[in-house]
Amino acid sequence: CNFIPANRINQVARNILSYLPMPTLPGNVNNYFAVPDYKSDFHKIDTKVTYNASSRLNLNGRFSYLPASELAAGLYGDPGGENPLALGTTLDSNVSSAAISATNIVSSNFVLDGLFGFTRQHTYQEPPGKGTCWGDTVGIRNACQPPLQRDYSMPRIDIFTPSWSSYGNGIRVNDNTASVFDYLDPQWQWVMNAGWNKGAHNVKFGVDVHRLHMNHYEITAPSFNFTGGATALNLPGVAPA
């Protein structure tokens, strides 16, 4: 049979393969079955208060809060802790919203109304666990570079010969489920309207101002592709990094 001598296997590759679980089904393909844990919690709180200050003035206040959390455990259950080949993901999000509005009948033919609203949406995703820098653990240099880089999952490892599998950060193409995403999007709104009636004529005018912020942190997962040919570090004339 053909095999690679142990002393010719790169130590980083050995470290990565040490986390590969044993098959749970017979055969050489499609031989692993798992049902990872999945939990999802969603809550919604809505409140509204109306106050009639007088026969001419009406005030309204509203507050809403929607927290949600989601846990998708890694594909490879590891009784001893985390498995960097499939860490899974935790997702926490919340949306809070508040508004105050007022309507004032100034006279029989003139009405004013206004509104101020604020909405804050925050979504945070990261792998579950202790925040271990798994790339560094298996020997990949400069895998984690805090504080500007917040990711700590192992880079994606794609093995294409003979169309085998993928491990690490995301197990599907363009899948960054083990990356750290942080989205914070506050929004403000100011509205003022007026209506004036004179005989058969009706005039309405006002102003509507929106202020939107987008504060996003996200990256695309780094990856290593193994196709059976020489890697970049082993190509003739290429010096090690």
PDB file of C-alpha atoms in Angstrom:
ATOM      1  CA  CYS A   1       0.000   0.000   0.000  1.00  0.00           C
ATOM      2  CA  ASN A   2       1.007   3.621  -0.437  1.00  0.00           C
ATOM      3  CA  PHE A   3       1.594   5.734   2.635  1.00  0.00           C
ATOM      4  CA  ILE A   4       3.465   8.890   3.676  1.00  0.00           C
ATOM      5  CA  PRO A   5       6.266   8.300   6.197  1.00  0.00           C
ATOM      6  CA  ALA A   6       5.482   9.962   9.515  1.00  0.00           C
ATOM      7  CA  ASN A   7       8.649  12.060   9.434  1.00  0.00           C
ATOM      8  CA  ARG A   8       7.525  13.691   6.165  1.00  0.00           C
ATOM      9  CA  ILE A   9       4.175  14.922   7.512  1.00  0.00           C
ATOM     10  CA  ASN A  10       4.315  18.574   8.528  1.00  0.00           C
ATOM     11  CA  GLN A  11       3.834  19.116  12.251  1.00  0.00           C
ATOM     12  CA  VAL A  12       1.022  21.615  11.669  1.00  0.00           C
ATOM     13  CA  ALA A  13      -0.838  19.026   9.578  1.00  0.00           C
ATOM     14  CA  ARG A  14      -0.324  16.450  12.341  1.00  0.00           C
ATOM     15  CA  ASN A  15      -1.708  18.842  14.922  1.00  0.00           C
ATOM     16  CA  ILE A  16      -4.788  19.546  12.785  1.00  0.00           C
ATOM     17  CA  LEU A  17      -5.426  15.867  12.046  1.00  0.00           C
ATOM     18  CA  SER A  18      -5.196  15.037  15.744  1.00  0.00           C
ATOM     19  CA  TYR A  19      -8.580  16.747  16.217  1.00  0.00           C
ATOM     20  CA  LEU A  20     -10.270  14.705  13.485  1.00  0.00           C
ATOM     21  CA  PRO A  21     -12.827  12.394  15.174  1.00  0.00           C
ATOM     22  CA  MET A  22     -13.053   8.711  14.444  1.00  0.00           C
ATOM     23  CA  PRO A  23     -15.824   7.478  12.089  1.00  0.00           C
ATOM     24  CA  THR A  24     -19.146   6.585  13.617  1.00  0.00           C
ATOM     25  CA  LEU A  25     -20.338   4.587  10.592  1.00  0.00           C
ATOM     26  CA  PRO A  26     -18.668   1.897   8.470  1.00  0.00           C
ATOM     27  CA  GLY A  27     -16.967   2.645   5.156  1.00  0.00           C
ATOM     28  CA  ASN A  28     -14.457   5.183   3.891  1.00  0.00           C
ATOM     29  CA  VAL A  29     -16.918   7.912   2.832  1.00  0.00           C
ATOM     30  CA  ASN A  30     -20.015   9.382   4.485  1.00  0.00           C
ATOM     31  CA  ASN A  31     -19.010   7.588   7.642  1.00  0.00           C
ATOM     32  CA  TYR A  32     -19.590  10.243  10.292  1.00  0.00           C
ATOM     33  CA  PHE A  33     -22.989  11.123  11.774  1.00  0.00           C
ATOM     34  CA  ALA A  34     -23.672  13.759  14.415  1.00  0.00           C
ATOM     35  CA  VAL A  35     -26.587  15.792  15.718  1.00  0.00           C
ATOM     36  CA  PRO A  36     -25.063  18.993  17.154  1.00  0.00           C
ATOM     37  CA  ASP A  37     -26.920  20.908  19.844  1.00  0.00           C
ATOM     38  CA  TYR A  38     -29.033  23.836  18.705  1.00  0.00           C
ATOM     39  CA  LYS A  39     -30.760  26.340  20.956  1.00  0.00           C
ATOM     40  CA  SER A  40     -32.697  29.473  20.072  1.00  0.00           C
ATOM     41  CA  ASP A  41     -34.353  32.006  22.393  1.00  0.00           C
ATOM     42  CA  PHE A  42     -36.438  34.967  21.289  1.00  0.00           C
ATOM     43  CA  HIS A  43     -38.341  37.467  23.415  1.00  0.00           C
ATOM     44  CA  LYS A  44     -40.370  40.541  22.597  1.00  0.00           C
ATOM     45  CA  ILE A  45     -41.430  43.363  24.885  1.00  0.00           C
ATOM     46  CA  ASP A  46     -43.738  46.138  23.645  1.00  0.00           C
ATOM     47  CA  THR A  47     -45.111  49.014  25.705  1.00  0.00           C
ATOM     48  CA  LYS A  48     -47.117  52.088  24.800  1.00  0.00           C
ATOM     49  CA  VAL A  49     -48.480  54.955  26.895  1.00  0.00           C
ATOM     50  CA  THR A  50     -51.003  57.579  25.764  1.00  0.00           C
ATOM     51  CA  TYR A  51     -51.627  60.720  27.781  1.00  0.00           C
ATOM     52  CA  ASN A  52     -54.275  63.308  26.982  1.00  0.00           C
ATOM     53  CA  ALA A  53     -52.835  66.422  28.575  1.00  0.00           C
ATOM     54  CA  SER A  54     -55.812  68.495  27.504  1.00  0.00           C
ATOM     55  CA  SER A  55     -58.550  68.615  24.936  1.00  0.00           C
ATOM     56  CA  ARG A  56     -55.961  70.029  22.526  1.00  0.00           C
ATOM     57  CA  LEU A  57     -52.762  68.176  23.398  1.00  0.00           C
ATOM     58  CA  ASN A  58     -52.173  64.417  23.043  1.00  0.00           C
ATOM     59  CA  LEU A  59     -48.887  62.681  23.985  1.00  0.00           C
ATOM     60  CA  ASN A  60     -47.735  59.162  23.135  1.00  0.00           C
ATOM     61  CA  GLY A  61     -44.700  57.160  24.238  1.00  0.00           C
ATOM     62  CA  ARG A  62     -43.544  53.755  23.015  1.00  0.00           C
ATOM     63  CA  PHE A  63     -40.708  51.398  23.962  1.00  0.00           C
ATOM     64  CA  SER A  64     -39.863  48.014  22.430  1.00  0.00           C
ATOM     65  CA  TYR A  65     -37.104  45.525  23.192  1.00  0.00           C
ATOM     66  CA  LEU A  66     -36.383  42.336  21.235  1.00  0.00           C
ATOM     67  CA  PRO A  67     -33.482  40.218  22.551  1.00  0.00           C
ATOM     68  CA  ALA A  68     -32.557  36.949  20.825  1.00  0.00           C
ATOM     69  CA  SER A  69     -29.811  34.367  21.182  1.00  0.00           C
ATOM     70  CA  GLU A  70     -28.819  31.327  19.148  1.00  0.00           C
ATOM     71  CA  LEU A  71     -26.330  28.540  19.750  1.00  0.00           C
ATOM     72  CA  ALA A  72     -25.314  26.114  17.001  1.00  0.00           C
ATOM     73  CA  ALA A  73     -22.788  23.674  18.424  1.00  0.00           C
ATOM     74  CA  GLY A  74     -19.879  22.357  16.408  1.00  0.00           C
ATOM     75  CA  LEU A  75     -20.278  19.382  14.115  1.00  0.00           C
ATOM     76  CA  TYR A  76     -17.738  17.289  16.006  1.00  0.00           C
ATOM     77  CA  GLY A  77     -18.879  16.768  19.560  1.00  0.00           C
ATOM     78  CA  ASP A  78     -15.861  16.692  21.852  1.00  0.00           C
ATOM     79  CA  PRO A  79     -16.576  15.528  25.434  1.00  0.00           C
ATOM     80  CA  GLY A  80     -13.262  17.054  26.525  1.00  0.00           C
ATOM     81  CA  GLY A  81     -14.151  20.552  25.299  1.00  0.00           C
ATOM     82  CA  GLU A  82     -14.003  22.391  21.977  1.00  0.00           C
ATOM     83  CA  ASN A  83     -12.967  20.962  18.627  1.00  0.00           C
ATOM     84  CA  PRO A  84     -11.373  23.597  16.354  1.00  0.00           C
ATOM     85  CA  LEU A  85     -12.290  21.652  13.204  1.00  0.00           C
ATOM     86  CA  ALA A  86     -15.912  22.736  13.721  1.00  0.00           C
ATOM     87  CA  LEU A  87     -16.407  25.194  16.565  1.00  0.00           C
ATOM     88  CA  GLY A  88     -19.996  26.157  15.830  1.00  0.00           C
ATOM     89  CA  THR A  89     -21.313  29.625  16.545  1.00  0.00           C
ATOM     90  CA  THR A  90     -23.172  31.731  19.078  1.00  0.00           C
ATOM     91  CA  LEU A  91     -25.312  34.640  17.936  1.00  0.00           C
ATOM     92  CA  ASP A  92     -26.659  37.340  20.224  1.00  0.00           C
ATOM     93  CA  SER A  93     -28.819  40.144  18.927  1.00  0.00           C
ATOM     94  CA  ASN A  94     -31.140  42.766  20.307  1.00  0.00           C
ATOM     95  CA  VAL A  95     -33.236  45.552  18.897  1.00  0.00           C
ATOM     96  CA  SER A  96     -34.396  48.367  21.157  1.00  0.00           C
ATOM     97  CA  SER A  97     -36.678  51.109  19.933  1.00  0.00           C
ATOM     98  CA  ALA A  98     -38.285  54.137  21.575  1.00  0.00           C
ATOM     99  CA  ALA A  99     -40.425  56.994  20.317  1.00  0.00           C
ATOM    100  CA  ILE A 100     -42.219  60.043  21.672  1.00  0.00           C
ATOM    101  CA  SER A 101     -44.913  61.843  19.698  1.00  0.00           C
ATOM    102  CA  ALA A 102     -47.273  64.721  20.301  1.00  0.00           C
ATOM    103  CA  THR A 103     -50.271  66.255  18.546  1.00  0.00           C
ATOM    104  CA  ASN A 104     -51.394  69.766  19.375  1.00  0.00           C
ATOM    105  CA  ILE A 105     -54.556  71.431  18.055  1.00  0.00           C
ATOM    106  CA  VAL A 106     -53.386  75.024  18.079  1.00  0.00           C
ATOM    107  CA  SER A 107     -56.663  76.383  16.698  1.00  0.00           C
ATOM    108  CA  SER A 108     -59.703  75.208  14.837  1.00  0.00           C
ATOM    109  CA  ASN A 109     -57.798  75.338  11.566  1.00  0.00           C
ATOM    110  CA  PHE A 110     -54.157  74.719  12.578  1.00  0.00           C
ATOM    111  CA  VAL A 111     -52.673  71.427  13.865  1.00  0.00           C
ATOM    112  CA  LEU A 112     -49.097  70.523  14.790  1.00  0.00           C
ATOM    113  CA  ASP A 113     -47.665  67.058  15.327  1.00  0.00           C
ATOM    114  CA  GLY A 114     -44.139  65.833  15.953  1.00  0.00           C
ATOM    115  CA  LEU A 115     -42.199  62.672  16.663  1.00  0.00           C
ATOM    116  CA  PHE A 116     -38.760  61.683  17.875  1.00  0.00           C
ATOM    117  CA  GLY A 117     -37.657  58.060  17.499  1.00  0.00           C
ATOM    118  CA  PHE A 118     -34.532  56.048  18.231  1.00  0.00           C
ATOM    119  CA  THR A 119     -33.727  52.468  17.215  1.00  0.00           C
ATOM    120  CA  ARG A 120     -30.600  50.523  18.162  1.00  0.00           C
ATOM    121  CA  GLN A 121     -29.817  47.183  16.532  1.00  0.00           C
ATOM    122  CA  HIS A 122     -26.854  45.144  17.772  1.00  0.00           C
ATOM    123  CA  THR A 123     -25.832  41.717  16.446  1.00  0.00           C
ATOM    124  CA  TYR A 124     -22.781  39.870  17.726  1.00  0.00           C
ATOM    125  CA  GLN A 125     -21.503  36.502  16.529  1.00  0.00           C
ATOM    126  CA  GLU A 126     -18.544  34.485  17.769  1.00  0.00           C
ATOM    127  CA  PRO A 127     -17.566  30.848  18.276  1.00  0.00           C
ATOM    128  CA  PRO A 128     -18.550  29.342  21.620  1.00  0.00           C
ATOM    129  CA  GLY A 129     -15.884  28.531  24.185  1.00  0.00           C
ATOM    130  CA  LYS A 130     -12.986  30.253  25.895  1.00  0.00           C
ATOM    131  CA  GLY A 131     -11.591  32.224  22.977  1.00  0.00           C
ATOM    132  CA  THR A 132      -8.566  30.011  22.336  1.00  0.00           C
ATOM    133  CA  CYS A 133      -6.433  31.056  19.350  1.00  0.00           C
ATOM    134  CA  TRP A 134      -6.697  27.730  17.557  1.00  0.00           C
ATOM    135  CA  GLY A 135      -4.466  28.650  14.645  1.00  0.00           C
ATOM    136  CA  ASP A 136      -1.645  29.332  17.081  1.00  0.00           C
ATOM    137  CA  THR A 137      -2.452  26.139  18.986  1.00  0.00           C
ATOM    138  CA  VAL A 138      -1.877  23.970  15.909  1.00  0.00           C
ATOM    139  CA  GLY A 139       1.246  25.919  14.911  1.00  0.00           C
ATOM    140  CA  ILE A 140       0.014  28.412  12.252  1.00  0.00           C
ATOM    141  CA  ARG A 141       2.060  31.554  12.815  1.00  0.00           C
ATOM    142  CA  ASN A 142       0.333  34.929  13.202  1.00  0.00           C
ATOM    143  CA  ALA A 143      -3.076  33.253  13.179  1.00  0.00           C
ATOM    144  CA  CYS A 144      -4.403  35.751  15.739  1.00  0.00           C
ATOM    145  CA  GLN A 145      -3.360  39.397  15.824  1.00  0.00           C
ATOM    146  CA  PRO A 146      -5.277  41.271  18.520  1.00  0.00           C
ATOM    147  CA  PRO A 147      -6.539  43.840  19.209  1.00  0.00           C
ATOM    148  CA  LEU A 148      -7.409  44.858  15.640  1.00  0.00           C
ATOM    149  CA  GLN A 149      -8.272  41.281  14.699  1.00  0.00           C
ATOM    150  CA  ARG A 150     -10.803  39.674  17.002  1.00  0.00           C
ATOM    151  CA  ASP A 151     -11.074  36.280  15.311  1.00  0.00           C
ATOM    152  CA  TYR A 152      -9.585  33.288  17.085  1.00  0.00           C
ATOM    153  CA  SER A 153     -10.997  30.289  15.206  1.00  0.00           C
ATOM    154  CA  MET A 154      -8.748  28.063  13.134  1.00  0.00           C
ATOM    155  CA  PRO A 155      -8.473  29.053   9.437  1.00  0.00           C
ATOM    156  CA  ARG A 156     -10.549  27.069   6.990  1.00  0.00           C
ATOM    157  CA  ILE A 157      -8.798  23.949   5.688  1.00  0.00           C
ATOM    158  CA  ASP A 158     -10.005  22.616   2.320  1.00  0.00           C
ATOM    159  CA  ILE A 159      -8.819  19.201   1.151  1.00  0.00           C
ATOM    160  CA  PHE A 160      -9.844  18.632  -2.463  1.00  0.00           C
ATOM    161  CA  THR A 161      -8.076  15.358  -3.224  1.00  0.00           C
ATOM    162  CA  PRO A 162     -10.044  13.220  -3.741  1.00  0.00           C
ATOM    163  CA  SER A 163     -12.848  15.715  -3.001  1.00  0.00           C
ATOM    164  CA  TRP A 164     -12.605  14.979   0.681  1.00  0.00           C
ATOM    165  CA  SER A 165     -13.779  17.631   3.144  1.00  0.00           C
ATOM    166  CA  SER A 166     -13.358  21.033   4.787  1.00  0.00           C
ATOM    167  CA  TYR A 167     -12.511  21.918   8.368  1.00  0.00           C
ATOM    168  CA  GLY A 168     -12.016  24.968  10.523  1.00  0.00           C
ATOM    169  CA  ASN A 169     -13.758  28.296  10.057  1.00  0.00           C
ATOM    170  CA  GLY A 170     -16.874  27.322   8.143  1.00  0.00           C
ATOM    171  CA  ILE A 171     -17.365  23.924   6.559  1.00  0.00           C
ATOM    172  CA  ARG A 172     -19.071  25.207   3.411  1.00  0.00           C
ATOM    173  CA  VAL A 173     -18.036  27.655   0.701  1.00  0.00           C
ATOM    174  CA  ASN A 174     -18.330  31.281   1.893  1.00  0.00           C
ATOM    175  CA  ASP A 175     -19.304  30.026   5.350  1.00  0.00           C
ATOM    176  CA  ASN A 176     -17.849  32.211   8.119  1.00  0.00           C
ATOM    177  CA  THR A 177     -19.883  30.784  10.982  1.00  0.00           C
ATOM    178  CA  ALA A 178     -16.837  30.673  13.272  1.00  0.00           C
ATOM    179  CA  SER A 179     -15.818  34.284  12.594  1.00  0.00           C
ATOM    180  CA  VAL A 180     -16.471  37.224  14.866  1.00  0.00           C
ATOM    181  CA  PHE A 181     -19.110  39.600  13.471  1.00  0.00           C
ATOM    182  CA  ASP A 182     -20.144  42.742  15.323  1.00  0.00           C
ATOM    183  CA  TYR A 183     -22.880  44.966  13.855  1.00  0.00           C
ATOM    184  CA  LEU A 184     -24.059  48.035  15.754  1.00  0.00           C
ATOM    185  CA  ASP A 185     -26.568  50.183  13.847  1.00  0.00           C
ATOM    186  CA  PRO A 186     -28.250  53.076  15.704  1.00  0.00           C
ATOM    187  CA  GLN A 187     -30.855  55.220  13.968  1.00  0.00           C
ATOM    188  CA  TRP A 188     -32.479  58.533  14.873  1.00  0.00           C
ATOM    189  CA  GLN A 189     -35.579  60.183  13.405  1.00  0.00           C
ATOM    190  CA  TRP A 190     -37.075  63.634  13.855  1.00  0.00           C
ATOM    191  CA  VAL A 191     -40.449  64.484  12.295  1.00  0.00           C
ATOM    192  CA  MET A 192     -42.497  67.681  12.474  1.00  0.00           C
ATOM    193  CA  ASN A 193     -45.717  68.316  10.522  1.00  0.00           C
ATOM    194  CA  ALA A 194     -48.260  71.104  10.363  1.00  0.00           C
ATOM    195  CA  GLY A 195     -51.678  71.363   8.764  1.00  0.00           C
ATOM    196  CA  TRP A 196     -53.569  74.568   8.027  1.00  0.00           C
ATOM    197  CA  ASN A 197     -57.117  74.898   6.698  1.00  0.00           C
ATOM    198  CA  LYS A 198     -58.515  78.069   5.160  1.00  0.00           C
ATOM    199  CA  GLY A 199     -61.898  77.853   3.545  1.00  0.00           C
ATOM    200  CA  ALA A 200     -61.702  75.258   0.761  1.00  0.00           C
ATOM    201  CA  HIS A 201     -57.921  75.169   0.946  1.00  0.00           C
ATOM    202  CA  ASN A 202     -55.716  72.785   2.915  1.00  0.00           C
ATOM    203  CA  VAL A 203     -51.966  73.255   3.283  1.00  0.00           C
ATOM    204  CA  LYS A 204     -49.609  70.705   4.831  1.00  0.00           C
ATOM    205  CA  PHE A 205     -45.894  71.071   5.374  1.00  0.00           C
ATOM    206  CA  GLY A 206     -43.216  69.568   7.560  1.00  0.00           C
ATOM    207  CA  VAL A 207     -39.736  68.170   7.952  1.00  0.00           C
ATOM    208  CA  ASP A 208     -38.460  64.589   8.276  1.00  0.00           C
ATOM    209  CA  VAL A 209     -34.829  63.963   9.283  1.00  0.00           C
ATOM    210  CA  HIS A 210     -33.160  60.536   9.513  1.00  0.00           C
ATOM    211  CA  ARG A 211     -29.691  59.852  10.848  1.00  0.00           C
ATOM    212  CA  LEU A 212     -28.332  56.337  10.224  1.00  0.00           C
ATOM    213  CA  HIS A 213     -25.096  54.801  11.516  1.00  0.00           C
ATOM    214  CA  MET A 214     -23.473  51.557  10.361  1.00  0.00           C
ATOM    215  CA  ASN A 215     -20.708  50.280  12.638  1.00  0.00           C
ATOM    216  CA  HIS A 216     -19.675  46.859  11.297  1.00  0.00           C
ATOM    217  CA  TYR A 217     -16.789  44.552  12.104  1.00  0.00           C
ATOM    218  CA  GLU A 218     -16.445  41.460   9.936  1.00  0.00           C
ATOM    219  CA  ILE A 219     -13.816  39.552   8.020  1.00  0.00           C
ATOM    220  CA  THR A 220     -13.649  36.797   5.446  1.00  0.00           C
ATOM    221  CA  ALA A 221     -12.241  33.602   6.874  1.00  0.00           C
ATOM    222  CA  PRO A 222      -8.669  32.826   5.772  1.00  0.00           C
ATOM    223  CA  SER A 223      -8.223  29.424   4.176  1.00  0.00           C
ATOM    224  CA  PHE A 224      -5.674  26.841   3.087  1.00  0.00           C
ATOM    225  CA  ASN A 225      -6.343  24.691   0.014  1.00  0.00           C
ATOM    226  CA  PHE A 226      -4.740  21.294  -0.440  1.00  0.00           C
ATOM    227  CA  THR A 227      -5.155  19.866  -3.926  1.00  0.00           C
ATOM    228  CA  GLY A 228      -2.533  17.142  -3.967  1.00  0.00           C
ATOM    229  CA  GLY A 229       0.140  19.261  -5.639  1.00  0.00           C
ATOM    230  CA  ALA A 230       3.064  21.110  -4.106  1.00  0.00           C
ATOM    231  CA  THR A 231       2.181  23.801  -1.604  1.00  0.00           C
ATOM    232  CA  ALA A 232       3.582  27.320  -2.000  1.00  0.00           C
ATOM    233  CA  LEU A 233       6.221  26.778   0.680  1.00  0.00           C
ATOM    234  CA  ASN A 234       7.514  23.651  -1.108  1.00  0.00           C
ATOM    235  CA  LEU A 235       7.627  24.952  -4.667  1.00  0.00           C
ATOM    236  CA  PRO A 236      11.123  25.187  -6.188  1.00  0.00           C
ATOM    237  CA  GLY A 237      12.679  28.574  -5.638  1.00  0.00           C
ATOM    238  CA  VAL A 238      10.200  29.712  -2.979  1.00  0.00           C
ATOM    239  CA  ALA A 239      11.799  30.513   0.361  1.00  0.00           C
ATOM    240  CA  PRO A 240       9.895  29.710   3.567  1.00  0.00           C
ATOM    241  CA  ALA A 241       7.993  32.677   5.022  1.00  0.00           C
TER     242      ALA A 241
END
